[in-house]
Short mmCIF file of C-alpha atoms and ligand atoms in Angstrom, two decimals:
data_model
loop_
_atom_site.label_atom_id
_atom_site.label_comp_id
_atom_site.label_asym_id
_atom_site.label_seq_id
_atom_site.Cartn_x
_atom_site.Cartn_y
_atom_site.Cartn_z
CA UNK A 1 53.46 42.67 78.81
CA UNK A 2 52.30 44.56 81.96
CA UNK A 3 49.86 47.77 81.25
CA UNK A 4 52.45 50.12 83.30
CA UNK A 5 55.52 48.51 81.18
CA UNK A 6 54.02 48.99 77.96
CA UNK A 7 52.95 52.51 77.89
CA UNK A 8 56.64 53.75 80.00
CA UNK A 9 58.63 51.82 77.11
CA UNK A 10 55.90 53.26 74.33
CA UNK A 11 56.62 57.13 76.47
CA UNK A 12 60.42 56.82 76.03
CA UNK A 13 60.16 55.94 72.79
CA UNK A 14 57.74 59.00 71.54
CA UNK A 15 59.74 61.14 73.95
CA UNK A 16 63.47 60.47 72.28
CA UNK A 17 61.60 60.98 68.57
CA UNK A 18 60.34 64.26 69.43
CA UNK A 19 63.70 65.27 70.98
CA UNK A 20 65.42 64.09 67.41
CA UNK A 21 62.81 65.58 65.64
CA UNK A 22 63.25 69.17 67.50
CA UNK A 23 67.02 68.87 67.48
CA UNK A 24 67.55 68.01 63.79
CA UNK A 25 65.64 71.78 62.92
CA UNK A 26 67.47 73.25 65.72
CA UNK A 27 64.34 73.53 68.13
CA UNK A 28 64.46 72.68 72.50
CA UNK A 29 62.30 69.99 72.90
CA UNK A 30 60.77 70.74 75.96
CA UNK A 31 58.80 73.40 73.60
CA UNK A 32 56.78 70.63 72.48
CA UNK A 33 53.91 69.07 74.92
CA UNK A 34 52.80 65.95 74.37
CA UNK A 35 48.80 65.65 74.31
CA UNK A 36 48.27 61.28 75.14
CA UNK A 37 45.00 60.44 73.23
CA UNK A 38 42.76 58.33 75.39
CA UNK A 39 39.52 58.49 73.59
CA UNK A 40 37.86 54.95 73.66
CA UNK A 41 40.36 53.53 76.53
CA UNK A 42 38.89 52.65 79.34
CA UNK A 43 40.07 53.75 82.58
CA UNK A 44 42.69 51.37 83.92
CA UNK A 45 44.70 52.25 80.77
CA UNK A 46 44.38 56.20 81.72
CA UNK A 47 45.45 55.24 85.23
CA UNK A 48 48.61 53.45 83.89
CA UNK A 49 49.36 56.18 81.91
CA UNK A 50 49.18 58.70 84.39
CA UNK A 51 51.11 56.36 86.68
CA UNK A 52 53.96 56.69 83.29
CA UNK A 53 53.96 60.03 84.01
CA UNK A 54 51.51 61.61 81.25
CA UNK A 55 50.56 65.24 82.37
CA UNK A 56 47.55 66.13 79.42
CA UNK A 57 45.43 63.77 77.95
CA UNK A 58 42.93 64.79 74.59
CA UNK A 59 39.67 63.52 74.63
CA UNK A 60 37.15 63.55 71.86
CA UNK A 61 33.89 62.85 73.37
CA UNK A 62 32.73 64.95 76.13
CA UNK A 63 30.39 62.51 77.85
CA UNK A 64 32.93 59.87 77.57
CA UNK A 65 35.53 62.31 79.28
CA UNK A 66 34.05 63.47 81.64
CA UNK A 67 33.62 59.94 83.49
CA UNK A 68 37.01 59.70 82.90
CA UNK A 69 37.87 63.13 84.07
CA UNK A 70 35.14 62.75 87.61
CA UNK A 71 36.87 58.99 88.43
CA UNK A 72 40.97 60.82 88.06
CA UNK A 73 40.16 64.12 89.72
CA UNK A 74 42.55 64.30 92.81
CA UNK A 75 45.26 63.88 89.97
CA UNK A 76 47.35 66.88 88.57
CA UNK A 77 46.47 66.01 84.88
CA UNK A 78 44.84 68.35 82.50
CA UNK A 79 42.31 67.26 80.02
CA UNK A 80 42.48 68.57 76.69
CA UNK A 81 39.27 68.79 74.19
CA UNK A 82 40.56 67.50 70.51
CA UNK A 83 37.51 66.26 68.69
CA UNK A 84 34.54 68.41 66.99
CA UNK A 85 31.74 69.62 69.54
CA UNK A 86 27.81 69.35 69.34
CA UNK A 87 26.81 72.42 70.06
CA UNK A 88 24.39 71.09 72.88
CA UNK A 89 27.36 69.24 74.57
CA UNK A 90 29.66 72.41 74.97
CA UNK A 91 28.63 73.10 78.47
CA UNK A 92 30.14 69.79 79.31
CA UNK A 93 33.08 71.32 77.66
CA UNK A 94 32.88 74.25 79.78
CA UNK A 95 32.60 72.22 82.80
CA UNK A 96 35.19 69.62 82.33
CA UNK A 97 37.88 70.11 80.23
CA UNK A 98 40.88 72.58 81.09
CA UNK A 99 41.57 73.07 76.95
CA UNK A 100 39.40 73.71 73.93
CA UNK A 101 41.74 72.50 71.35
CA UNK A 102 39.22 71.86 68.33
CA UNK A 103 37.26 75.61 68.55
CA UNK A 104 36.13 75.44 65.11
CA UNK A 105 33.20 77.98 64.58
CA UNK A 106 32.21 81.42 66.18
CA UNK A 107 28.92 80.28 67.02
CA UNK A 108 30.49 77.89 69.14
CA UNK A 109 32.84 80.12 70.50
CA UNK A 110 29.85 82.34 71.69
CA UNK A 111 27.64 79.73 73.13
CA UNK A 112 31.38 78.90 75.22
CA UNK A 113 31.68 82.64 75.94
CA UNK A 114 28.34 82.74 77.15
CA UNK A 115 28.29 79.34 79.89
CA UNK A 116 31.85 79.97 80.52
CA UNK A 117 30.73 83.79 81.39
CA UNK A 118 28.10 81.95 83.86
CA UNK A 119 30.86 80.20 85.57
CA UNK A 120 33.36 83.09 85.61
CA UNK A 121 35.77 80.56 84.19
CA UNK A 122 38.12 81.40 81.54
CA UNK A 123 39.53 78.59 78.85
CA UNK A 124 42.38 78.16 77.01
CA UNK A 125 41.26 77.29 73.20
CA UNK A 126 42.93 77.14 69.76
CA UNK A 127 41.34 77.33 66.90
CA UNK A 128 40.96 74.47 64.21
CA UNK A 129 41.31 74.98 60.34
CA UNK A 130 41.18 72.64 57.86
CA UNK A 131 44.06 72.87 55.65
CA UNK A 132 43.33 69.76 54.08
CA UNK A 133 40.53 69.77 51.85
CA UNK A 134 37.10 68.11 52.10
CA UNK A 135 37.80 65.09 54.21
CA UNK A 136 38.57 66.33 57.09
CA UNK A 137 34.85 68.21 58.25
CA UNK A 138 35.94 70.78 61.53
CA UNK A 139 37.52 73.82 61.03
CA UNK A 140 37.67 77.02 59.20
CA UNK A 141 38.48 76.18 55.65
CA UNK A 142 42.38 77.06 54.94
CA UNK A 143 43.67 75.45 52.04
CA UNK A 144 43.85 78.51 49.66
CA UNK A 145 45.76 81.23 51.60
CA UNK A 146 44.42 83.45 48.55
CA UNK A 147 40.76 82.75 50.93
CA UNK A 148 42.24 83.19 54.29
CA UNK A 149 40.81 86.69 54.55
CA UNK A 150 36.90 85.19 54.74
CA UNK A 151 37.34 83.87 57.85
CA UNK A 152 39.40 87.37 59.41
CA UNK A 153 35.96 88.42 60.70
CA UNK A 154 35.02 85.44 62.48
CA UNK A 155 38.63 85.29 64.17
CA UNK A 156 38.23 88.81 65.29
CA UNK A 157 34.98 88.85 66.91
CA UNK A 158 36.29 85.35 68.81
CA UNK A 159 39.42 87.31 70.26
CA UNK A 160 36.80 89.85 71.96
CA UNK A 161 35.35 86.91 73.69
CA UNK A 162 36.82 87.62 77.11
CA UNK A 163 36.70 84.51 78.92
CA UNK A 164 38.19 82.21 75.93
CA UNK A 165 41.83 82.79 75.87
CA UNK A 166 43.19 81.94 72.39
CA UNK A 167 46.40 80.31 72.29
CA UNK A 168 46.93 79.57 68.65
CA UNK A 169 46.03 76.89 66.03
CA UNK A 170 45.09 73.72 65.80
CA UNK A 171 44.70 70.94 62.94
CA UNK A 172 44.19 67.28 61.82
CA UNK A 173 45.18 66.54 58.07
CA UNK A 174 42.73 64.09 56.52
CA UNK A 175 43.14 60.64 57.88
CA UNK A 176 44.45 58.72 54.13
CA UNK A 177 47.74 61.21 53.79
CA UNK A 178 51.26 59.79 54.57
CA UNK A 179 54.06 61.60 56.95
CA UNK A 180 55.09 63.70 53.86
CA UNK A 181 52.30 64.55 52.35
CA UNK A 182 51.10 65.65 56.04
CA UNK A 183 54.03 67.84 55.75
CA UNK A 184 53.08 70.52 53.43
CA UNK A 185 49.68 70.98 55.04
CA UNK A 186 52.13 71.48 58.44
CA UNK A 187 53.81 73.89 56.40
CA UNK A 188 50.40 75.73 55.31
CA UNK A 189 49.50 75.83 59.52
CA UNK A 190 52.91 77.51 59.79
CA UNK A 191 51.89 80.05 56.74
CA UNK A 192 48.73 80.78 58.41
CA UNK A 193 49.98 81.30 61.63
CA UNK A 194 52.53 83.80 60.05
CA UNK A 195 49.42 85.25 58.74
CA UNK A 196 47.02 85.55 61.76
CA UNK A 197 50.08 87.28 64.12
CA UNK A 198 50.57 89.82 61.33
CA UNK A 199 46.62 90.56 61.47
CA UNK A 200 46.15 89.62 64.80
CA UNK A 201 49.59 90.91 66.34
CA UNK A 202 47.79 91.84 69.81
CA UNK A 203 47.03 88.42 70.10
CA UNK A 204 48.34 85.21 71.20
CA UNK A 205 49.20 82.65 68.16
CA UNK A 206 52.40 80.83 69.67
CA UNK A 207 50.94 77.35 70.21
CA UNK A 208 50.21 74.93 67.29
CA UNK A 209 48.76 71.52 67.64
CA UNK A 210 49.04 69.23 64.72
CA UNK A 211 50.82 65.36 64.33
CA UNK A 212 49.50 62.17 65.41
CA UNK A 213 51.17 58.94 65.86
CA UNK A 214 51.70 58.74 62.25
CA UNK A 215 53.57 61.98 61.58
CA UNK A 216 54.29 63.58 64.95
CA UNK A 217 58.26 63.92 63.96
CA UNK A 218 57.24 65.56 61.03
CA UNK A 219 55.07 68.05 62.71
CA UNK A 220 57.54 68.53 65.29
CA UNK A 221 60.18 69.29 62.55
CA UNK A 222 57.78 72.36 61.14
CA UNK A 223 57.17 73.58 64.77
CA UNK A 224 54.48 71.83 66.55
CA UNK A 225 54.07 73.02 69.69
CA UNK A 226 51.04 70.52 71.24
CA UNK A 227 51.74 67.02 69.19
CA UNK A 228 48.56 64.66 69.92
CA UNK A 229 49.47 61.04 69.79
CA UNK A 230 47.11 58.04 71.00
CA UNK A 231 48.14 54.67 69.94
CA UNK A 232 51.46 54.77 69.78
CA UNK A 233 51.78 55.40 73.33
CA UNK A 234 48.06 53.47 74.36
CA UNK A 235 48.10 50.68 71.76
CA UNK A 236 45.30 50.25 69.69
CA UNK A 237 41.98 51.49 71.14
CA UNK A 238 39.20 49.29 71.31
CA UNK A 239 36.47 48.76 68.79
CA UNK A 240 33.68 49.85 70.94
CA UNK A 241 34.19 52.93 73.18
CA UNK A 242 30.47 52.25 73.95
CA UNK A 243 30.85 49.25 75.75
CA UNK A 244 33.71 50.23 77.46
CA UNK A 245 31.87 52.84 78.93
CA UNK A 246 29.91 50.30 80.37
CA UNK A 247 33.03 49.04 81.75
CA UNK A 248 34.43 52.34 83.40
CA UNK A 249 31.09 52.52 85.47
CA UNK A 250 31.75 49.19 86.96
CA UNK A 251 35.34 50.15 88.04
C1 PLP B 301 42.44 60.24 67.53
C2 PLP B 301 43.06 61.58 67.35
C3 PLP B 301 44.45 61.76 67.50
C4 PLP B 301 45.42 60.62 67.81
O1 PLP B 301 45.49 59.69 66.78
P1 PLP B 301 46.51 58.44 66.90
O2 PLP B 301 46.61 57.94 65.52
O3 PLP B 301 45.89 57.47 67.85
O4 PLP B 301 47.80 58.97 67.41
C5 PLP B 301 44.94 63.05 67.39
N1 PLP B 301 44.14 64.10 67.13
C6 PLP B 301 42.81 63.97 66.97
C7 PLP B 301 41.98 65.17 66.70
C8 PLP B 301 42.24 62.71 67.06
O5 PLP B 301 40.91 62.58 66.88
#
């Protein structure tokens, strides 16, 4: 089937599960965005997908993206950061993306503060925990809510950092759990947001970005705000985002 085709019919499809999933827990579905994941698709596929009507796509690597995000700039699409950051690639970051979704230590944060400072450019970020265990590596560790005060200091020194706006929370359960078990670390991100807005209440928590293609309705059911979905909407992605690099240059 045609590119275009494919990802419109794959669109509808996520669009009218999200709008279930928000209406069986009584919740407007138009308060969940949908994130597209286009790391390792090459271009062509990004350009079909904006032609579907996708608004923000989530990238993971930042020197992939930004060839991505230089060859689709006269387009109104935003670009959201989802995967863990080098250290020496966050001014690529800073320069690119319009969203720092996967903020995951306070030395990052101030190395962001500091280029984005440079710039006079402020970003949107949220900030990742880990709420399920070891496998997953980014984030601030968030499984025992009996720990959740270690990382308090860390949180409040990033919400003096004047040009990164914090928006809320962001997480990826490890990669082996099913939709349910995904659930109940939803349910923690819920908890800790909860948490955060009663320590934090001058702050901004309301956005929360968790549920792939494998348990978006369930993260929509506990109150996902930002769901990030990839191949359910862009098919599989190829083996080798390498060599379709390689590809992208010669388009
Ligand atoms: C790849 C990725 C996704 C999307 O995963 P799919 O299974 O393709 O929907 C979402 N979030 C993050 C952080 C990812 O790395």
């Amino acid at each position: 089937m045609d590119r275009f085709l494919e990802i419109q019919k794959n669109l509808e499809q996520v669009y009218e599960r999200i709008t279930s999933a928000a209406f069986r827990v009584g919740r407007k579905p138009d308060e969940v965005k949908l994130v597209v994941v286009s790391k390792g698709q090459p271009l062509e596929v990004i350009q079909a997908a904006i032609a579907a009507g996708v608004k923000i796509f989530g990238e993971n690597y930042p020197e992939e993206a930004r060839e991505k995000i230089q060859a689709v700039t006269s387009v109104d699409v935003a670009w959201h950061m989802i995967g863990h950051l080098q250290s020496r690639k966050t001014k690529l970051v800073c320069d690119h993306f319009d969203w720092m979704q996967s903020l995951d230590s306070l030395h990052l944060a101030e190395k962001m503060e500091r280029l984005l400072a440079e710039h006079n450019r402020m970003l949107p970020v949220l900030l990742e925990f880990n709420v399920g265990g070891e496998e997953t590596k980014s984030g601030w560790l968030a499984g025992e809510s009996s720990k959740w005060r270690s990382f308090l200091p860390d949180i409040r020194q990033i919400l003096e950092l004047s040009h990164l706006q914090v928006h809320g929370l962001m997480t990826m359960p490890p990669l082996t759990v099913n939709r349910e078990e995904a659930r109940i670390h939803f349910k923690k991100m819920v908890e800790l947001q909860k948490y955060l807005r009663k320590q934090f209440p001058q702050a901004n928590w309301d956005e929360l970005s968790m549920g792939t293609s494998s348990d978006y309705e369930a993260a929509v059911e506990e109150g996902a705000t930002f769901v990030r979905i990839g191949t359910s909407i862009l098919g599989p992605r190829p083996d080798k985002p390498l060599s379709q690099l390689t590809k992208l240059r010669q388009v």
